[in-house]
């Protein structure tokens, strides 16, 4: 069983919809990362968080340490948000090694 | 400030040849991570290096794979005697300090073994 599970695996939305992607993990962590992988393959770090909530533009990431769960929200989704969103955890004891979820493929239609 | 650079972006090798993948971290970053993404699979950690030191290589296959990050120059991931199963995207990431830190990813090298 993977240490990091994401849902849904695939997500299709209409432009303007509110999007939620979920990430659950089964190990102790020092931080959780949300990454975006573009259709061309490049990877961008969106958030790193260890508690609470962070916001950047239309993106919001939350984490509940007690429940070992994080969510990534996209408000007013746009076709350019279409990408794979990846959750990854840093277990702290493993010196920065990240454990990745399988990713959520998001497609936003105009 | 240039981002993380990787070259080549695409590399084609025949079985049995060597592949050398290079990664130049962001300016001021002394921590480098290599990850592999096999076709239709998620990213997997391979190795974590600081200048002149391998900190964690627990994700590296035991044979044919090696990595270095010399005092001067880029980090190198070397794959000897490549096999078809080595075909994948190899990503390098860098961070400025001790984890947990945001990791900045390079564009990746797509290796195809014929």
PDB file of C-alpha atoms in Angstrom:
ATOM      1  CA  UNK A   1       0.000   0.000   0.000  1.00  0.00           C
ATOM      2  CA  UNK A   2       1.331   3.413  -0.984  1.00  0.00           C
ATOM      3  CA  UNK A   3       2.105   5.791   1.870  1.00  0.00           C
ATOM      4  CA  UNK A   4       0.288   8.545  -0.033  1.00  0.00           C
ATOM      5  CA  UNK A   5      -3.130   8.119  -1.620  1.00  0.00           C
ATOM      6  CA  UNK A   6      -4.833  10.677  -3.809  1.00  0.00           C
ATOM      7  CA  UNK A   7      -8.404  10.977  -4.992  1.00  0.00           C
ATOM      8  CA  UNK A   8      -9.872  11.213  -7.447  1.00  0.00           C
ATOM      9  CA  UNK A   9      -7.472   9.730  -9.989  1.00  0.00           C
ATOM     10  CA  UNK A  10      -9.154  11.665 -12.798  1.00  0.00           C
ATOM     11  CA  UNK A  11     -11.283  14.776 -12.587  1.00  0.00           C
ATOM     12  CA  UNK A  12     -13.163  16.623 -15.289  1.00  0.00           C
ATOM     13  CA  UNK A  13     -14.707  20.022 -14.691  1.00  0.00           C
ATOM     14  CA  UNK A  14     -16.373  22.859 -16.531  1.00  0.00           C
ATOM     15  CA  UNK A  15     -14.645  26.218 -16.553  1.00  0.00           C
ATOM     16  CA  UNK A  16     -15.537  28.210 -13.449  1.00  0.00           C
ATOM     17  CA  UNK A  17     -16.213  25.218 -11.210  1.00  0.00           C
ATOM     18  CA  UNK A  18     -14.709  24.777  -7.753  1.00  0.00           C
ATOM     19  CA  UNK A  19     -12.243  21.872  -7.685  1.00  0.00           C
ATOM     20  CA  UNK A  20     -11.126  19.761  -4.738  1.00  0.00           C
ATOM     21  CA  UNK A  21      -8.356  17.163  -4.825  1.00  0.00           C
ATOM     22  CA  UNK A  22      -7.734  15.032  -1.763  1.00  0.00           C
ATOM     23  CA  UNK A  23      -4.595  13.485  -0.328  1.00  0.00           C
ATOM     24  CA  UNK A  24      -4.365  11.026   2.564  1.00  0.00           C
ATOM     25  CA  UNK A  25      -1.159   9.680   4.040  1.00  0.00           C
ATOM     26  CA  UNK A  26      -0.410   6.941   6.511  1.00  0.00           C
ATOM     27  CA  UNK A  27       2.924   8.015   7.990  1.00  0.00           C
ATOM     28  CA  UNK A  28       4.216  10.773  10.216  1.00  0.00           C
ATOM     29  CA  UNK A  29       5.378  13.767   8.229  1.00  0.00           C
ATOM     30  CA  UNK A  30       7.315  16.982   8.640  1.00  0.00           C
ATOM     31  CA  UNK A  31       5.744  18.624   5.585  1.00  0.00           C
ATOM     32  CA  UNK A  32       3.373  17.991   2.710  1.00  0.00           C
ATOM     33  CA  UNK A  33       3.914  19.279  -0.822  1.00  0.00           C
ATOM     34  CA  UNK A  34       1.507  19.932  -3.655  1.00  0.00           C
ATOM     35  CA  UNK A  35       3.034  19.856  -7.123  1.00  0.00           C
ATOM     36  CA  UNK A  36       1.657  20.552 -10.579  1.00  0.00           C
ATOM     37  CA  UNK A  37       2.896  18.625 -13.608  1.00  0.00           C
ATOM     38  CA  UNK A  38       2.133  20.317 -16.904  1.00  0.00           C
ATOM     39  CA  UNK A  39       1.084  18.439 -20.023  1.00  0.00           C
ATOM     40  CA  UNK A  40       4.615  18.957 -21.321  1.00  0.00           C
ATOM     41  CA  UNK A  41       5.997  17.189 -18.246  1.00  0.00           C
ATOM     42  CA  UNK A  42       7.501  20.059 -16.251  1.00  0.00           C
ATOM     43  CA  UNK A  43       6.887  20.072 -12.498  1.00  0.00           C
ATOM     44  CA  UNK A  44       6.120  23.162 -10.440  1.00  0.00           C
ATOM     45  CA  UNK A  45       5.959  23.299  -6.673  1.00  0.00           C
ATOM     46  CA  UNK A  46       2.667  24.878  -5.605  1.00  0.00           C
ATOM     47  CA  UNK A  47       2.718  24.615  -1.815  1.00  0.00           C
ATOM     48  CA  UNK A  48       4.673  23.209   1.068  1.00  0.00           C
ATOM     49  CA  UNK A  49       2.750  23.117   4.319  1.00  0.00           C
ATOM     50  CA  UNK A  50       2.996  21.507   7.724  1.00  0.00           C
ATOM     51  CA  UNK A  51      -0.139  22.949   9.330  1.00  0.00           C
ATOM     52  CA  UNK A  52      -3.208  25.007   8.612  1.00  0.00           C
ATOM     53  CA  UNK A  53      -3.884  26.585   5.276  1.00  0.00           C
ATOM     54  CA  UNK A  54      -2.064  28.414   2.497  1.00  0.00           C
ATOM     55  CA  UNK A  55      -3.464  30.442  -0.383  1.00  0.00           C
ATOM     56  CA  UNK A  56      -1.895  31.589  -3.623  1.00  0.00           C
ATOM     57  CA  UNK A  57      -4.140  33.225  -6.142  1.00  0.00           C
ATOM     58  CA  UNK A  58      -6.985  30.818  -6.930  1.00  0.00           C
ATOM     59  CA  UNK A  59      -5.267  27.916  -5.201  1.00  0.00           C
ATOM     60  CA  UNK A  60      -5.828  26.962  -1.581  1.00  0.00           C
ATOM     61  CA  UNK A  61      -4.150  24.110   0.274  1.00  0.00           C
ATOM     62  CA  UNK A  62      -5.207  22.832   3.670  1.00  0.00           C
ATOM     63  CA  UNK A  63      -3.838  20.153   5.934  1.00  0.00           C
ATOM     64  CA  UNK A  64      -5.222  18.348   8.976  1.00  0.00           C
ATOM     65  CA  UNK A  65      -2.314  16.706  10.771  1.00  0.00           C
ATOM     66  CA  UNK A  66      -4.501  14.725  13.184  1.00  0.00           C
ATOM     67  CA  UNK A  67      -6.512  13.190  10.347  1.00  0.00           C
ATOM     68  CA  UNK A  68      -3.469  12.821   8.058  1.00  0.00           C
ATOM     69  CA  UNK A  69      -5.321  14.518   5.231  1.00  0.00           C
ATOM     70  CA  UNK A  70      -4.765  17.439   2.900  1.00  0.00           C
ATOM     71  CA  UNK A  71      -6.876  19.079   0.229  1.00  0.00           C
ATOM     72  CA  UNK A  72      -6.021  21.253  -2.740  1.00  0.00           C
ATOM     73  CA  UNK A  73      -8.788  23.569  -3.892  1.00  0.00           C
ATOM     74  CA  UNK A  74      -8.972  25.535  -7.117  1.00  0.00           C
ATOM     75  CA  UNK A  75     -11.540  28.307  -7.266  1.00  0.00           C
ATOM     76  CA  UNK A  76     -12.977  29.541 -10.581  1.00  0.00           C
ATOM     77  CA  UNK A  77     -11.186  26.817 -12.535  1.00  0.00           C
ATOM     78  CA  UNK A  78      -9.837  27.590 -15.987  1.00  0.00           C
ATOM     79  CA  UNK A  79      -8.688  25.380 -18.881  1.00  0.00           C
ATOM     80  CA  UNK A  80      -5.093  26.417 -18.165  1.00  0.00           C
ATOM     81  CA  UNK A  81      -5.429  24.634 -14.798  1.00  0.00           C
ATOM     82  CA  UNK A  82      -5.547  21.328 -16.697  1.00  0.00           C
ATOM     83  CA  UNK A  83      -2.580  19.342 -15.413  1.00  0.00           C
ATOM     84  CA  UNK A  84      -1.637  16.491 -13.097  1.00  0.00           C
ATOM     85  CA  UNK A  85      -1.645  17.501  -9.436  1.00  0.00           C
ATOM     86  CA  UNK A  86       0.660  15.500  -7.197  1.00  0.00           C
ATOM     87  CA  UNK A  87       0.725  15.251  -3.429  1.00  0.00           C
ATOM     88  CA  UNK A  88       4.041  14.354  -1.784  1.00  0.00           C
ATOM     89  CA  UNK A  89       5.119  14.001   1.830  1.00  0.00           C
ATOM     90  CA  UNK A  90       8.427  14.581   3.567  1.00  0.00           C
ATOM     91  CA  UNK A  91       8.707  12.127   6.443  1.00  0.00           C
ATOM     92  CA  UNK A  92      11.360  14.168   8.170  1.00  0.00           C
ATOM     93  CA  UNK A  93      13.342  11.171   9.350  1.00  0.00           C
ATOM     94  CA  UNK A  94      14.308  10.370   5.763  1.00  0.00           C
ATOM     95  CA  UNK A  95      16.257  13.563   5.117  1.00  0.00           C
ATOM     96  CA  UNK A  96      14.135  15.242   2.521  1.00  0.00           C
ATOM     97  CA  UNK A  97      13.147  12.196   0.524  1.00  0.00           C
ATOM     98  CA  UNK A  98       9.645  12.766  -0.829  1.00  0.00           C
ATOM     99  CA  UNK A  99       7.001  10.065  -1.099  1.00  0.00           C
ATOM    100  CA  UNK A 100       4.582  10.768  -3.924  1.00  0.00           C
ATOM    101  CA  UNK A 101       0.955  10.036  -4.637  1.00  0.00           C
ATOM    102  CA  UNK A 102       0.007   8.774  -8.089  1.00  0.00           C
ATOM    103  CA  UNK A 103      -1.381  12.145  -9.083  1.00  0.00           C
ATOM    104  CA  UNK A 104      -4.780  13.492 -10.100  1.00  0.00           C
ATOM    105  CA  UNK A 105      -5.328  14.266 -13.766  1.00  0.00           C
ATOM    106  CA  UNK A 106      -7.480  17.402 -13.951  1.00  0.00           C
ATOM    107  CA  UNK A 107      -9.121  18.469 -17.194  1.00  0.00           C
ATOM    108  CA  UNK A 108     -11.056  21.727 -17.286  1.00  0.00           C
ATOM    109  CA  UNK A 109     -13.274  22.287 -20.322  1.00  0.00           C
ATOM    110  CA  UNK A 110     -14.172  25.756 -21.588  1.00  0.00           C
TER     111      UNK A 110
ATOM    112  CA  UNK B   1      17.849  33.833 -11.339  1.00  0.00           C
ATOM    113  CA  UNK B   2      17.831  30.810 -13.598  1.00  0.00           C
ATOM    114  CA  UNK B   3      15.854  27.811 -12.463  1.00  0.00           C
ATOM    115  CA  UNK B   4      17.064  24.261 -12.188  1.00  0.00           C
ATOM    116  CA  UNK B   5      18.613  23.180 -15.474  1.00  0.00           C
ATOM    117  CA  UNK B   6      18.833  19.679 -16.817  1.00  0.00           C
ATOM    118  CA  UNK B   7      20.478  18.410 -19.935  1.00  0.00           C
ATOM    119  CA  UNK B   8      19.993  16.806 -22.216  1.00  0.00           C
ATOM    120  CA  UNK B   9      16.220  17.162 -22.347  1.00  0.00           C
ATOM    121  CA  UNK B  10      15.941  14.028 -24.458  1.00  0.00           C
ATOM    122  CA  UNK B  11      18.419  11.186 -24.652  1.00  0.00           C
ATOM    123  CA  UNK B  12      18.266   8.087 -26.808  1.00  0.00           C
ATOM    124  CA  UNK B  13      20.547   5.176 -26.034  1.00  0.00           C
ATOM    125  CA  UNK B  14      20.841   1.613 -27.272  1.00  0.00           C
ATOM    126  CA  UNK B  15      20.872  -1.243 -24.802  1.00  0.00           C
ATOM    127  CA  UNK B  16      24.278  -1.600 -23.193  1.00  0.00           C
ATOM    128  CA  UNK B  17      25.343   2.023 -23.643  1.00  0.00           C
ATOM    129  CA  UNK B  18      25.899   4.538 -20.872  1.00  0.00           C
ATOM    130  CA  UNK B  19      23.620   7.453 -20.084  1.00  0.00           C
ATOM    131  CA  UNK B  20      24.805  10.598 -18.311  1.00  0.00           C
ATOM    132  CA  UNK B  21      22.212  13.052 -17.067  1.00  0.00           C
ATOM    133  CA  UNK B  22      23.232  16.460 -15.785  1.00  0.00           C
ATOM    134  CA  UNK B  23      21.555  18.766 -13.312  1.00  0.00           C
ATOM    135  CA  UNK B  24      22.567  22.309 -12.407  1.00  0.00           C
ATOM    136  CA  UNK B  25      20.719  23.441  -9.288  1.00  0.00           C
ATOM    137  CA  UNK B  26      19.401  26.928  -8.750  1.00  0.00           C
ATOM    138  CA  UNK B  27      22.004  29.466  -7.723  1.00  0.00           C
ATOM    139  CA  UNK B  28      22.640  29.234  -4.017  1.00  0.00           C
ATOM    140  CA  UNK B  29      21.141  25.744  -3.683  1.00  0.00           C
ATOM    141  CA  UNK B  30      23.412  23.071  -2.305  1.00  0.00           C
ATOM    142  CA  UNK B  31      20.889  20.219  -2.002  1.00  0.00           C
ATOM    143  CA  UNK B  32      20.013  18.089  -5.031  1.00  0.00           C
ATOM    144  CA  UNK B  33      17.465  15.301  -5.390  1.00  0.00           C
ATOM    145  CA  UNK B  34      16.982  12.919  -8.289  1.00  0.00           C
ATOM    146  CA  UNK B  35      13.604  11.342  -9.026  1.00  0.00           C
ATOM    147  CA  UNK B  36      12.457   8.915 -11.694  1.00  0.00           C
ATOM    148  CA  UNK B  37       9.058   8.741 -13.328  1.00  0.00           C
ATOM    149  CA  UNK B  38       8.428   5.509 -15.184  1.00  0.00           C
ATOM    150  CA  UNK B  39       5.748   5.512 -17.916  1.00  0.00           C
ATOM    151  CA  UNK B  40       2.253   5.562 -16.392  1.00  0.00           C
ATOM    152  CA  UNK B  41       3.699   5.569 -12.861  1.00  0.00           C
ATOM    153  CA  UNK B  42       4.278   8.130 -10.156  1.00  0.00           C
ATOM    154  CA  UNK B  43       7.505   9.810  -9.198  1.00  0.00           C
ATOM    155  CA  UNK B  44       9.991   7.795  -7.143  1.00  0.00           C
ATOM    156  CA  UNK B  45      12.908   9.083  -5.117  1.00  0.00           C
ATOM    157  CA  UNK B  46      16.352   7.941  -6.210  1.00  0.00           C
ATOM    158  CA  UNK B  47      19.085   9.870  -4.401  1.00  0.00           C
ATOM    159  CA  UNK B  48      19.731  12.980  -2.296  1.00  0.00           C
ATOM    160  CA  UNK B  49      23.092  14.733  -2.500  1.00  0.00           C
ATOM    161  CA  UNK B  50      24.825  17.716  -1.059  1.00  0.00           C
ATOM    162  CA  UNK B  51      28.057  19.087  -2.443  1.00  0.00           C
ATOM    163  CA  UNK B  52      30.579  16.207  -2.553  1.00  0.00           C
ATOM    164  CA  UNK B  53      28.358  13.998  -0.381  1.00  0.00           C
ATOM    165  CA  UNK B  54      25.702  11.380  -0.978  1.00  0.00           C
ATOM    166  CA  UNK B  55      23.221  11.823   1.857  1.00  0.00           C
ATOM    167  CA  UNK B  56      20.615   9.184   0.959  1.00  0.00           C
ATOM    168  CA  UNK B  57      20.826   6.763  -1.950  1.00  0.00           C
ATOM    169  CA  UNK B  58      18.221   4.334  -0.699  1.00  0.00           C
ATOM    170  CA  UNK B  59      16.120   4.761  -3.840  1.00  0.00           C
ATOM    171  CA  UNK B  60      18.901   3.925  -6.281  1.00  0.00           C
ATOM    172  CA  UNK B  61      18.964   0.522  -7.961  1.00  0.00           C
ATOM    173  CA  UNK B  62      21.848  -1.469  -6.518  1.00  0.00           C
ATOM    174  CA  UNK B  63      23.646  -1.915  -9.814  1.00  0.00           C
ATOM    175  CA  UNK B  64      24.470   0.254 -12.836  1.00  0.00           C
ATOM    176  CA  UNK B  65      23.275   3.527 -11.263  1.00  0.00           C
ATOM    177  CA  UNK B  66      25.492   6.116  -9.616  1.00  0.00           C
ATOM    178  CA  UNK B  67      25.247   9.791  -8.769  1.00  0.00           C
ATOM    179  CA  UNK B  68      27.635  12.545  -7.827  1.00  0.00           C
ATOM    180  CA  UNK B  69      27.547  16.232  -6.995  1.00  0.00           C
ATOM    181  CA  UNK B  70      31.111  17.535  -7.203  1.00  0.00           C
ATOM    182  CA  UNK B  71      32.422  20.680  -5.594  1.00  0.00           C
ATOM    183  CA  UNK B  72      32.393  22.360  -8.998  1.00  0.00           C
ATOM    184  CA  UNK B  73      29.944  21.655 -11.798  1.00  0.00           C
ATOM    185  CA  UNK B  74      26.585  19.972 -12.112  1.00  0.00           C
ATOM    186  CA  UNK B  75      25.242  16.897 -10.421  1.00  0.00           C
ATOM    187  CA  UNK B  76      25.504  13.815 -12.631  1.00  0.00           C
ATOM    188  CA  UNK B  77      23.275  10.755 -12.675  1.00  0.00           C
ATOM    189  CA  UNK B  78      25.026   7.952 -14.500  1.00  0.00           C
ATOM    190  CA  UNK B  79      23.405   4.801 -15.776  1.00  0.00           C
ATOM    191  CA  UNK B  80      25.737   2.141 -17.099  1.00  0.00           C
ATOM    192  CA  UNK B  81      24.712  -0.605 -19.537  1.00  0.00           C
ATOM    193  CA  UNK B  82      21.210   0.745 -19.964  1.00  0.00           C
ATOM    194  CA  UNK B  83      18.284  -1.601 -20.440  1.00  0.00           C
ATOM    195  CA  UNK B  84      14.836  -0.928 -21.863  1.00  0.00           C
ATOM    196  CA  UNK B  85      13.380  -0.746 -18.357  1.00  0.00           C
ATOM    197  CA  UNK B  86      15.497   2.352 -17.689  1.00  0.00           C
ATOM    198  CA  UNK B  87      13.358   4.327 -20.167  1.00  0.00           C
ATOM    199  CA  UNK B  88      11.749   7.017 -18.054  1.00  0.00           C
ATOM    200  CA  UNK B  89      11.725  10.710 -17.226  1.00  0.00           C
ATOM    201  CA  UNK B  90      14.435  11.662 -14.752  1.00  0.00           C
ATOM    202  CA  UNK B  91      13.833  14.810 -12.738  1.00  0.00           C
ATOM    203  CA  UNK B  92      16.274  16.728 -10.654  1.00  0.00           C
ATOM    204  CA  UNK B  93      15.184  19.097  -7.882  1.00  0.00           C
ATOM    205  CA  UNK B  94      17.145  21.453  -5.691  1.00  0.00           C
ATOM    206  CA  UNK B  95      16.598  23.259  -2.421  1.00  0.00           C
ATOM    207  CA  UNK B  96      18.590  25.872  -0.564  1.00  0.00           C
ATOM    208  CA  UNK B  97      18.787  24.262   2.833  1.00  0.00           C
ATOM    209  CA  UNK B  98      18.063  21.365   5.100  1.00  0.00           C
ATOM    210  CA  UNK B  99      14.675  19.688   4.599  1.00  0.00           C
ATOM    211  CA  UNK B 100      11.801  20.301   4.838  1.00  0.00           C
ATOM    212  CA  UNK B 101      12.216  22.899   2.144  1.00  0.00           C
ATOM    213  CA  UNK B 102      10.398  23.656  -1.063  1.00  0.00           C
ATOM    214  CA  UNK B 103      12.063  21.692  -3.842  1.00  0.00           C
ATOM    215  CA  UNK B 104      12.434  23.338  -7.237  1.00  0.00           C
ATOM    216  CA  UNK B 105      12.255  20.932 -10.145  1.00  0.00           C
ATOM    217  CA  UNK B 106      14.107  20.912 -13.409  1.00  0.00           C
ATOM    218  CA  UNK B 107      12.383  20.191 -16.739  1.00  0.00           C
ATOM    219  CA  UNK B 108      13.500  16.576 -16.708  1.00  0.00           C
ATOM    220  CA  UNK B 109      15.470  14.345 -19.047  1.00  0.00           C
ATOM    221  CA  UNK B 110      13.467  11.850 -21.080  1.00  0.00           C
ATOM    222  CA  UNK B 111      15.580   8.754 -21.577  1.00  0.00           C
ATOM    223  CA  UNK B 112      14.594   6.278 -24.262  1.00  0.00           C
ATOM    224  CA  UNK B 113      16.460   3.007 -24.507  1.00  0.00           C
ATOM    225  CA  UNK B 114      16.122   1.217 -27.826  1.00  0.00           C
TER     226      UNK B 114
END
